[in-house]
Coordinates of C-alpha atoms and ligand atoms in Angstrom, one line a residue:
X1 CA 91.5 106.6 151.6
X2 CA 91.3 108.9 148.7
X3 CA 88.4 108.6 146.2
X4 CA 89.4 107.6 142.7
X5 CA 88.5 110.0 139.9
X6 CA 87.7 108.3 136.6
X7 CA 87.6 110.0 133.2
X8 CA 84.2 108.4 132.6
X9 CA 81.9 106.4 134.9
X10 CA 79.0 104.4 133.6
X11 CA 76.5 103.8 136.3
X12 CA 73.9 101.0 136.5
X13 CA 74.9 99.1 133.3
X14 CA 73.7 95.6 132.6
X15 CA 76.4 93.4 131.2
X16 CA 75.8 90.6 128.7
X17 CA 75.1 87.5 130.6
X18 CA 73.5 89.2 133.6
X19 CA 69.9 88.2 133.7
X20 CA 68.0 90.5 135.9
X21 CA 67.5 94.3 135.4
X22 CA 68.5 94.6 139.1
X23 CA 71.9 93.0 138.5
X24 CA 73.7 96.1 137.4
X25 CA 77.3 97.3 137.6
X26 CA 79.3 100.5 137.5
X27 CA 82.1 100.7 135.0
X28 CA 85.0 103.0 135.7
X29 CA 87.1 104.2 132.8
X30 CA 90.5 105.8 133.0
X31 CA 93.3 106.5 130.4
X32 CA 91.3 104.8 127.7
X33 CA 91.0 101.5 129.6
X34 CA 88.3 99.8 131.7
X35 CA 89.8 100.4 135.2
X36 CA 87.1 98.8 137.4
X37 CA 83.7 97.0 137.3
X38 CA 81.7 96.6 140.5
X39 CA 78.1 96.7 141.6
X40 CA 78.7 100.1 143.2
X41 CA 81.9 102.1 142.6
X42 CA 82.6 104.7 145.3
X43 CA 84.3 107.2 143.0
X44 CA 84.0 110.5 141.2
X45 CA 84.4 111.1 137.5
X46 CA 84.9 113.9 135.1
X47 CA 81.9 112.6 133.2
X48 CA 79.2 110.3 134.4
X49 CA 76.5 108.4 132.4
X50 CA 73.5 106.6 133.7
X51 CA 72.8 103.4 131.8
X52 CA 69.5 103.0 133.6
X53 CA 69.8 99.2 133.9
X54 CA 70.2 98.7 130.2
X55 CA 72.5 96.6 128.2
X56 CA 76.2 97.5 128.1
X57 CA 77.9 95.5 125.3
X58 CA 81.2 95.4 123.6
X59 CA 80.9 97.3 120.3
X60 CA 79.5 95.8 117.1
X61 CA 82.0 94.3 114.7
X62 CA 81.5 94.8 110.9
X63 CA 83.5 91.9 109.6
X64 CA 82.7 92.3 105.9
X65 CA 82.0 95.5 104.1
X66 CA 83.0 97.2 100.8
X67 CA 83.6 100.8 101.8
X68 CA 85.0 101.6 98.3
X69 CA 81.7 101.0 96.6
X70 CA 79.4 102.3 99.5
X71 CA 77.0 105.1 98.7
X72 CA 77.2 104.7 94.9
X73 CA 73.8 103.0 94.3
X74 CA 72.4 104.0 90.9
X75 CA 75.8 105.2 89.6
X76 CA 76.0 105.0 86.6
X77 CA 72.8 102.8 86.6
X78 CA 70.7 100.7 88.9
X79 CA 71.2 96.9 89.1
X80 CA 67.9 95.8 87.5
X81 CA 68.6 92.1 87.5
X82 CA 69.7 92.2 91.2
X83 CA 72.4 89.6 90.5
X84 CA 76.0 89.6 91.8
X85 CA 77.3 89.6 88.2
X86 CA 75.3 92.7 87.0
X87 CA 76.6 94.3 90.2
X88 CA 80.2 93.5 89.2
X89 CA 79.6 95.0 85.7
X90 CA 78.1 98.2 87.1
X91 CA 80.9 98.6 89.6
X92 CA 83.4 97.9 86.7
X93 CA 81.9 101.1 85.0
X94 CA 81.7 103.2 88.2
X95 CA 85.3 102.4 89.2
X96 CA 86.6 104.0 86.0
X97 CA 85.8 107.4 87.7
X98 CA 87.2 106.7 91.2
X99 CA 89.4 109.4 92.8
X100 CA 91.1 109.2 96.2
X101 CA 88.9 112.0 97.4
X102 CA 85.7 110.3 96.2
X103 CA 86.5 107.0 97.9
X104 CA 87.6 108.7 101.1
X105 CA 84.5 110.9 101.4
X106 CA 82.1 108.0 101.0
X107 CA 84.1 105.7 103.2
X108 CA 84.3 108.2 106.1
X109 CA 80.6 109.0 105.8
X110 CA 79.8 105.3 106.0
X111 CA 82.1 104.7 108.9
X112 CA 80.5 107.6 110.8
X113 CA 77.1 106.1 110.1
X114 CA 78.3 102.7 111.4
X115 CA 80.1 104.2 114.5
X116 CA 77.0 106.1 115.5
X117 CA 75.2 102.7 115.6
X118 CA 77.9 101.1 117.7
X119 CA 80.3 99.7 115.2
X120 CA 83.9 100.2 116.3
X121 CA 85.8 97.4 114.4
X122 CA 85.5 97.1 110.7
X123 CA 87.1 94.9 108.0
X124 CA 86.7 96.5 104.6
X125 CA 87.5 95.0 101.2
X126 CA 89.3 97.3 98.7
X127 CA 89.1 96.4 95.0
X128 CA 92.6 95.9 93.7
X129 CA 91.7 94.9 90.1
X130 CA 91.9 98.6 89.1
X131 CA 95.4 99.6 87.8
X132 CA 95.9 102.8 89.8
X133 CA 94.9 101.0 93.1
X134 CA 92.9 104.1 94.0
X135 CA 90.4 102.3 96.3
X136 CA 93.2 100.7 98.2
X137 CA 95.3 103.8 98.6
X138 CA 92.2 105.8 99.7
X139 CA 91.2 103.2 102.3
X140 CA 94.7 102.9 103.7
X141 CA 94.6 106.7 104.2
X142 CA 91.2 106.4 105.8
X143 CA 92.5 103.6 108.1
X144 CA 95.1 106.1 109.4
X145 CA 92.7 109.1 109.6
X146 CA 90.0 107.3 111.7
X147 CA 92.3 105.3 114.0
X148 CA 91.5 107.4 117.0
X149 CA 87.8 106.3 117.0
X150 CA 87.5 103.2 114.9
X151 CA 89.7 100.3 114.0
X152 CA 89.8 99.5 110.3
X153 CA 91.3 96.5 108.5
X154 CA 91.8 96.6 104.8
X155 CA 91.6 93.5 102.5
X156 CA 93.3 93.5 99.2
X157 CA 90.4 92.2 97.2
X158 CA 90.9 91.2 93.5
X159 CA 87.3 91.8 92.5
X160 CA 87.8 90.7 88.9
X161 CA 90.0 87.6 89.7
X162 CA 93.7 87.1 90.1
X163 CA 94.2 85.4 86.7
X164 CA 91.5 87.1 84.5
X165 CA 94.0 89.7 83.3
X166 CA 97.8 89.4 83.2
X167 CA 98.4 92.4 85.5
X168 CA 96.0 91.4 88.3
X169 CA 98.4 89.1 90.2
X170 CA 101.0 91.9 90.3
X171 CA 98.4 94.4 91.4
X172 CA 97.4 92.1 94.3
X173 CA 101.0 91.8 95.5
X174 CA 101.6 95.5 95.1
X175 CA 98.5 96.2 97.3
X176 CA 99.9 93.9 100.0
X177 CA 103.2 95.7 99.9
X178 CA 101.4 99.0 100.2
X179 CA 100.0 97.9 103.5
X180 CA 96.8 95.8 103.2
X181 CA 96.2 93.8 106.4
X182 CA 94.5 90.9 104.7
X183 CA 94.8 89.0 101.3
X184 CA 91.5 88.4 99.5
X185 CA 90.3 86.4 96.5
X186 CA 87.3 85.4 94.5
X187 CA 88.0 81.8 93.1
X188 CA 84.5 81.2 91.8
X189 CA 84.9 84.2 89.5
X190 CA 88.2 83.1 87.9
X191 CA 87.9 82.1 84.3
X192 CA 88.2 78.4 85.0
X193 CA 87.9 76.0 88.0
X194 CA 91.7 75.4 87.6
X195 CA 92.4 79.1 87.8
X196 CA 90.2 79.2 90.9
X197 CA 92.2 76.5 92.6
X198 CA 95.5 78.2 91.6
X199 CA 94.2 81.5 93.0
X200 CA 93.6 80.0 96.4
X201 CA 97.1 78.5 96.5
X202 CA 98.6 81.9 95.5
X203 CA 96.6 83.7 98.2
X204 CA 98.1 81.3 100.9
X205 CA 101.6 81.8 99.5
X206 CA 101.2 85.6 99.6
X207 CA 99.7 85.5 103.2
X208 CA 102.7 83.5 104.4
X209 CA 105.2 85.6 102.6
X210 CA 103.9 88.9 103.9
X211 CA 102.4 87.7 107.2
X212 CA 98.8 88.7 106.4
X213 CA 95.4 87.3 107.3
X214 CA 93.3 85.7 104.6
X215 CA 89.7 86.5 103.7
X216 CA 88.4 85.0 100.5
X217 CA 85.1 85.6 98.8
X218 CA 84.4 81.9 98.4
X219 CA 81.7 80.2 96.4
X220 CA 79.4 83.2 96.4
X221 CA 77.0 81.5 93.9
X222 CA 74.2 79.0 94.0
X223 CA 76.2 76.5 91.9
X224 CA 76.4 73.3 93.8
X225 CA 79.6 72.5 91.8
X226 CA 81.4 75.6 93.1
X227 CA 83.7 73.8 95.6
X228 CA 86.5 76.1 96.5
X229 CA 85.7 76.0 100.2
X230 CA 87.3 72.5 100.3
X231 CA 90.5 74.0 98.7
X232 CA 90.6 76.8 101.3
X233 CA 90.1 74.2 104.1
X234 CA 92.8 72.0 102.7
X235 CA 95.3 74.9 102.4
X236 CA 94.5 76.0 105.9
X237 CA 95.1 72.5 107.2
X238 CA 98.4 72.0 105.3
X239 CA 99.8 75.4 106.2
X240 CA 98.5 75.5 109.8
X241 CA 97.1 79.0 109.2
X242 CA 93.7 77.9 110.6
X243 CA 92.1 80.8 112.4
X244 CA 94.0 83.3 110.4
X245 CA 91.8 82.3 107.4
X246 CA 88.3 83.3 106.7
X247 CA 85.8 82.1 104.0
X248 CA 83.3 84.8 103.3
X249 CA 79.8 84.1 101.8
X250 CA 80.2 80.3 101.0
X251 CA 76.6 80.5 99.7
X252 CA 77.1 77.4 97.5
X253 CA 77.5 75.4 100.7
X254 CA 73.7 75.8 101.1
X255 CA 73.3 74.1 97.7
X256 CA 75.6 71.1 98.2
X257 CA 74.1 67.7 98.7
X258 CA 74.1 66.6 102.3
X259 CA 76.5 63.6 101.7
X260 CA 79.2 66.0 100.4
X261 CA 78.3 68.7 103.0
X262 CA 78.7 66.2 105.8
X263 CA 82.1 65.1 104.6
X264 CA 83.2 68.7 104.1
X265 CA 82.1 69.7 107.6
X266 CA 84.7 67.3 109.1
X267 CA 87.4 69.0 107.1
X268 CA 86.2 72.4 108.1
X269 CA 86.4 71.5 111.8
X270 CA 89.9 70.2 111.2
X271 CA 90.8 73.5 109.5
X272 CA 89.4 75.8 112.2
X273 CA 88.8 78.6 109.6
X274 CA 86.3 81.4 110.2
X275 CA 83.1 82.0 108.3
X276 CA 81.4 85.2 107.4
X277 CA 77.8 85.1 106.2
X278 CA 76.1 88.3 104.9
X279 CA 72.4 87.6 105.4
X280 CA 71.0 90.8 103.9
X281 CA 73.0 90.5 100.7
X282 CA 72.9 86.7 100.4
X283 CA 69.1 86.5 100.6
X284 CA 68.9 89.3 98.0
X285 CA 71.6 88.3 95.4
X286 CA 71.3 84.5 95.5
X287 CA 68.4 82.4 94.2
X288 CA 68.0 84.8 91.2
X289 CA 68.2 82.0 88.6
X290 CA 65.8 79.7 90.5
X291 CA 62.2 79.6 89.8
X292 CA 60.4 77.7 92.7
X293 CA 61.3 76.4 95.1
X294 CA 63.7 79.3 95.4
X295 CA 66.8 78.9 97.5
X296 CA 67.7 81.3 100.4
X297 CA 71.3 81.4 99.3
X298 CA 72.8 81.7 102.8
X299 CA 75.5 79.3 103.9
X300 CA 74.8 76.7 106.6
X301 CA 75.2 79.1 109.5
X302 CA 73.3 77.2 112.1
X303 CA 75.1 73.9 111.3
X304 CA 78.6 75.6 111.3
X305 CA 77.8 77.2 114.7
X306 CA 76.5 73.9 116.1
X307 CA 79.8 72.3 115.1
X308 CA 81.7 75.0 117.1
X309 CA 83.1 76.8 114.1
X310 CA 83.5 80.6 114.3
X311 CA 80.8 82.4 112.3
X312 CA 80.2 86.1 112.1
X313 CA 77.7 88.2 110.1
X314 CA 78.7 91.1 107.9
X315 CA 76.6 93.9 106.2
X316 CA 78.7 93.5 103.0
X317 CA 77.2 96.4 101.1
X318 CA 75.6 99.7 101.9
X319 CA 73.8 101.5 99.0
X320 CA 76.0 100.1 96.2
X321 CA 75.6 98.2 92.9
X322 CA 74.9 94.9 94.8
X323 CA 72.5 96.2 97.4
X324 CA 70.8 99.6 97.3
X325 CA 69.5 99.5 100.8
X326 CA 71.2 99.5 104.2
X327 CA 72.2 101.9 107.0
X328 CA 75.1 100.1 108.5
X329 CA 73.1 98.9 111.5
X330 CA 74.4 95.5 112.6
X331 CA 71.1 94.7 114.4
X332 CA 69.4 94.7 111.0
X333 CA 72.1 92.2 109.9
X334 CA 71.6 90.1 113.0
X335 CA 67.8 90.2 112.6
X336 CA 68.0 89.1 109.0
X337 CA 70.4 86.3 110.2
X338 CA 67.8 85.1 112.8
X339 CA 65.1 84.9 110.1
X340 CA 66.9 83.5 107.1
X341 CA 69.1 81.0 109.0
X342 CA 66.0 80.1 111.1
X343 CA 67.9 80.7 114.3
X344 CA 64.8 81.6 116.4
X345 CA 65.6 79.5 119.5
X346 CA 66.4 81.6 122.5
X347 CA 70.1 80.6 122.5
X348 CA 70.2 80.9 118.7
X349 CA 69.1 84.5 118.9
X350 CA 71.9 85.2 121.5
X351 CA 74.3 83.4 119.1
X352 CA 73.2 85.8 116.3
X353 CA 74.1 88.7 118.6
X354 CA 77.6 87.1 119.1
X355 CA 77.9 86.9 115.3
X356 CA 77.9 90.7 115.1
X357 CA 80.1 91.2 118.2
X358 CA 82.7 88.8 119.7
X359 CA 82.8 86.3 116.8
X360 CA 83.6 89.2 114.4
X361 CA 86.4 90.3 116.7
X362 CA 87.8 86.7 116.6
X363 CA 87.6 86.7 112.8
X364 CA 89.5 90.0 112.7
X365 CA 92.1 88.5 115.2
X366 CA 91.4 91.4 117.6
X367 CA 89.7 89.4 120.4
X368 CA 92.5 90.0 122.9
X369 CA 91.6 93.7 123.1
X370 CA 87.9 93.1 122.9
X371 CA 85.2 92.8 125.6
X372 CA 83.9 94.6 128.6
X373 CA 86.4 93.6 131.2
X374 CA 88.9 95.2 133.5
X375 CA 92.2 96.0 131.7
X376 CA 90.6 96.0 128.2
X377 CA 90.5 99.1 126.0
X378 CA 87.3 101.1 126.9
X379 CA 85.4 100.4 123.7
X380 CA 81.7 99.8 124.6
X381 CA 78.2 100.7 123.8
X382 CA 75.0 101.3 125.8
X383 CA 71.8 100.1 124.1
X384 CA 68.2 101.1 124.7
X385 CA 67.4 97.4 125.5
X386 CA 67.5 95.1 128.5
X387 CA 69.3 92.3 126.7
X388 CA 70.5 91.2 123.3
X389 CA 67.2 89.5 122.4
X390 CA 65.4 92.8 122.9
X391 CA 68.2 94.6 121.1
X392 CA 67.7 92.4 117.9
X393 CA 63.9 92.3 118.2
X394 CA 63.5 96.1 118.4
X395 CA 66.7 97.0 116.5
X396 CA 67.4 99.1 119.6
X397 CA 69.0 102.5 119.5
X398 CA 72.6 102.6 120.6
X399 CA 72.3 105.4 123.2
X400 CA 76.0 105.8 123.9
X401 CA 79.1 104.8 122.0
X402 CA 82.4 104.9 123.9
X403 CA 85.5 104.6 121.9
X404 CA 89.0 104.4 123.4
X405 CA 87.6 105.8 126.7
X406 CA 85.8 108.8 125.2
X407 CA 82.2 109.3 124.6
X408 CA 81.9 109.4 120.8
X409 CA 78.2 109.6 120.1
X410 CA 75.0 110.0 122.0
X411 CA 71.6 109.1 120.3
X412 CA 68.2 109.7 121.8
X413 CA 65.8 106.8 121.2
X414 CA 62.6 107.6 119.3
X415 CA 59.7 108.3 121.5
X416 CA 56.0 108.2 120.6
X417 CA 53.5 110.4 122.3
X418 CA 49.8 109.4 122.3
X419 CA 47.6 112.5 121.9
Ligands
FE2_501 FE1 81.7 91.0 99.8

């Protein structure tokens, strides 16, 4: 019998779910796919990596980021109030100077930063409230240019609202025609509650007309009267779009009274929509008008998860007018989620890891091609950690990133020497 030759062979990797460091497997990769997984593969390979009994995981999924504004913190000025709304004003000034080249350079630099830390699936929002649609065009070009090493989805996101200016509705539809994958919205920032409701209905119409997914910035405010989530759930139930729909942020859900929240939870379960919380940004931007007690401003992640709804975590911003920090590391995001959502139980920490991996893939509707299993595309990472609890606790280095069957990056963990 001839010995198989793989393109890449990972020796002694510990898959998620395996409990002991001794329970390791070899993973054979050929033609961009995972060809075999077994405790010991009798095979040769063009390239071999030793995982040394450490965690082999599917890649991180960044389900919510704004690549068009990334790396612009301080331009033209710093957000001194730290609020969402000063951030929108500053971005309104910065976006007057956008060029295709400017957006592409920053987006690709950010994607490289993310990929080196194990992120291989990304959903970015592109502001389509600007008349030239520069951010959108640039990010569509980036989507094409990076497709050999990272999968990018682009959301047509009307940052200033669909009805705040007469041309915005047309711009949103034009952005979808140009090739956006997802229709976005921001109902809580429309001029009136009625406009907000109307905007949600329009988003659903467009998604059905152009066969797009939906991802709405929904109730990103501490106002307990901001109740567009119920409108999104109702539209998802009536249209049957369900899991094709995502409500991002929903921070007001944390401020609702429990009687209303309990009723709403039943409708959410009926709707089967996805949720994205952005713990780093929510804890920073929300609660700014509170004195004390000061709200955490993060949606009811634990309760949604307990009810079986799909929740993922996003980074949202990296060095932009809303958040001047961030490196694109999804373990930072998961760690903040553990803290701010009080998900410190052993299974809850594991769930937070799922929120930056498989749950994100589900939100992006890419779960069929996701996971470390025979027959799947060979997208996987090897971490400097024995399991996902250790990975989050230590914000472990991603030692190897394998994308589409090829070794993309290799990072040496920091080592301290006592002298
Ligand atoms: Fe966002």
